[in-house]
Amino acid sequence: MASDPTNVREIRDGVLARQVSAAEVTRAALMGIARSNASLNAFTQVFENRAMENAARVDARVAAGDRLPLAGVPVAIKDNMCTGPDLWTAGDGFGYAGLTTCASRILENYSSQFTATAVQRLIDAGAIIVGKANMDEFAMGSSTERSIFGPTRNPWDESRVAGGSSGGSAAAVGAGLVPLALGSDTGGSIRQPAAFCGVLGLKPTYGRVSRYGLVAFASSLDQIGPLTRSADDAAIALEVMSGKDALDATSSTHEPPRAAGLDSHDASPLTLGVVRQGRSGANHPSVADALERAIQEYTKLGAKIVEVDLPLIDHGIAAYYIVAPAEASSNLARLDGVRYGRRAALKPGEGLEDLYARSRGEGFGPEVKRRIMLGTHVLSSGYYDAYYNTALKVRRKLLGDFERAFETCDALLLPSTPGPAFKIGEKTDDPIAMYLEDVYTVIVNLAGLPALSMPAGLADVGGKKLPVGVQLIGRMFDEARLLSIARRFERATQWHAARPG
Ligand code: GLN
């Protein structure tokens, strides 16, 4: 096959030029998944037959002259995005049956009757959905170990986690099984696994991509975004997914960022704000090193470097772990075993209360239960002001800090995570250690800003090479500039081209 199977643009161009067919690309992707998934556990389901049918349809559209921007591109979708028979757009047969489990017992048999807008937009652009990607249950976690399907393994070192909660999506792209995957990011779930698996992960501005059909975790923080091997590929996917959707009132009317628009930013002068708190002594040496080398690289590229302060970074975690569970406790209330969710069997004499308690007790895993209890506690009368309202105040102050920081620079640079991928099992008994993974990422969701993690080096850990990422945070709706800044770094360093093994 002529085109690089890990490159969105090359596949698309190859399919449009009819050098390769969508069917060939899809078959190759399915074969790769069949070879690697038993060890990686990146996919929860693979749509072998549907994918081939849909590839044939894309080939027919291409033959008819349709210039599809994602023609024949195989995509993995995180298993918290609905993929259903297509009921709400014109019946062109582009439906994908299959489950949307959120990696939870309570949704293990849930088959959605509709498709998430972001997924539908990819399909309409010619992408081939090859399967659903593993995740932490309801996207709560940083390791993809809390899944009813078992942990996803890191393609760079299978004894380590892929990160989470979009670990299946990151591992699938990192292993070269698909060139594009969708993840969701509420507090870092696209960027942290991207850093662990050596790929680029973009969390768009809040409202940039419709959340319709994304199973809600914390509605004021959730965003869908792409995981790819390069900034260019992320830009192509983002352009297709973005834009107003009548089915999500919070989706923005801003013009979608054009992939071609990156070029116009390439030559603009750049001031990067290095976040002082990101240079913490608590970082793993490989992370500290990658960050300093990234600063040097940008200096060589002509960027002006300034130092900025985000004094509330440490309070970000506290605020996030109040706001996110509060919203989750409300969002997950619908899973009661009656309308939604697996219904528990009742014993003689048991009633409705027992049905709720039993269905939820059996259906939710321990971390989800912990979040529901945390969330209902911080929202209960008597504690609401002390916790929830205080967290909202931190959130507002944080936004002010970001606004001040962006007065002096175009984008912020800081680590994506405090360290590289950790061992499977290392943090499962210590929820606080797991939560601290998110120290550099949750602040971005609290403020609604766009941010990405990109490959910025390789750590030598225990005789293995592990990817390290750095994070760029941009102004609201400034994704095109952010991706152009990332692309300059890619061109200069080629870290994005490193492959496991
Ligand atoms: N790791 C964070 C959490 O557990 C973030 C999750 C996410 O972004 N979905 O809440």
PDB file of C-alpha atoms and ligand atoms in Angstrom, residues 78 139-142 165 184-189 217 320-321 371 438, ligand 1:
ATOM      1  CA  LYS A  78     -13.919   5.882  22.603  1.00  0.00           C
ATOM      2  CA  ALA A 139     -14.134   8.198  31.815  1.00  0.00           C
ATOM      3  CA  MET A 140     -13.207   8.358  35.489  1.00  0.00           C
ATOM      4  CA  GLY A 141      -9.543   7.535  35.806  1.00  0.00           C
ATOM      5  CA  SER A 142      -6.090   8.112  34.402  1.00  0.00           C
ATOM      6  CA  SER A 165      -9.362   7.636  30.502  1.00  0.00           C
ATOM      7  CA  SER A 184     -13.066  12.717  25.507  1.00  0.00           C
ATOM      8  CA  ASP A 185     -11.357  15.036  27.956  1.00  0.00           C
ATOM      9  CA  THR A 186     -12.995  16.197  31.177  1.00  0.00           C
ATOM     10  CA  GLY A 187      -9.818  16.723  33.171  1.00  0.00           C
ATOM     11  CA  GLY A 188      -7.027  15.422  30.956  1.00  0.00           C
ATOM     12  CA  SER A 189      -8.345  12.200  29.458  1.00  0.00           C
ATOM     13  CA  PHE A 217     -19.482  12.751  32.859  1.00  0.00           C
ATOM     14  CA  TYR A 320     -11.887  19.718  39.857  1.00  0.00           C
ATOM     15  CA  TYR A 321     -12.470  16.813  42.232  1.00  0.00           C
ATOM     16  CA  ARG A 371     -17.388   9.880  42.670  1.00  0.00           C
ATOM     17  CA  ASP A 438      -4.142  15.426  36.448  1.00  0.00           C
TER      18      ASP A 438
HETATM   19  N1  GLN B   1      -8.398  11.544  35.266  1.00  0.00           N
HETATM   20  C1  GLN B   1      -9.445  12.511  35.449  1.00  0.00           C
HETATM   21  C2  GLN B   1     -10.569  11.895  36.230  1.00  0.00           C
HETATM   22  O1  GLN B   1     -10.446  10.803  36.632  1.00  0.00           O
HETATM   23  C3  GLN B   1      -9.900  13.036  34.131  1.00  0.00           C
HETATM   24  C4  GLN B   1     -10.849  12.176  33.444  1.00  0.00           C
HETATM   25  C5  GLN B   1     -11.326  12.710  32.128  1.00  0.00           C
HETATM   26  O2  GLN B   1     -10.776  13.665  31.587  1.00  0.00           O
HETATM   27  N2  GLN B   1     -12.391  12.108  31.634  1.00  0.00           N
HETATM   28  O3  GLN B   1     -11.564  12.485  36.480  1.00  0.00           O
END
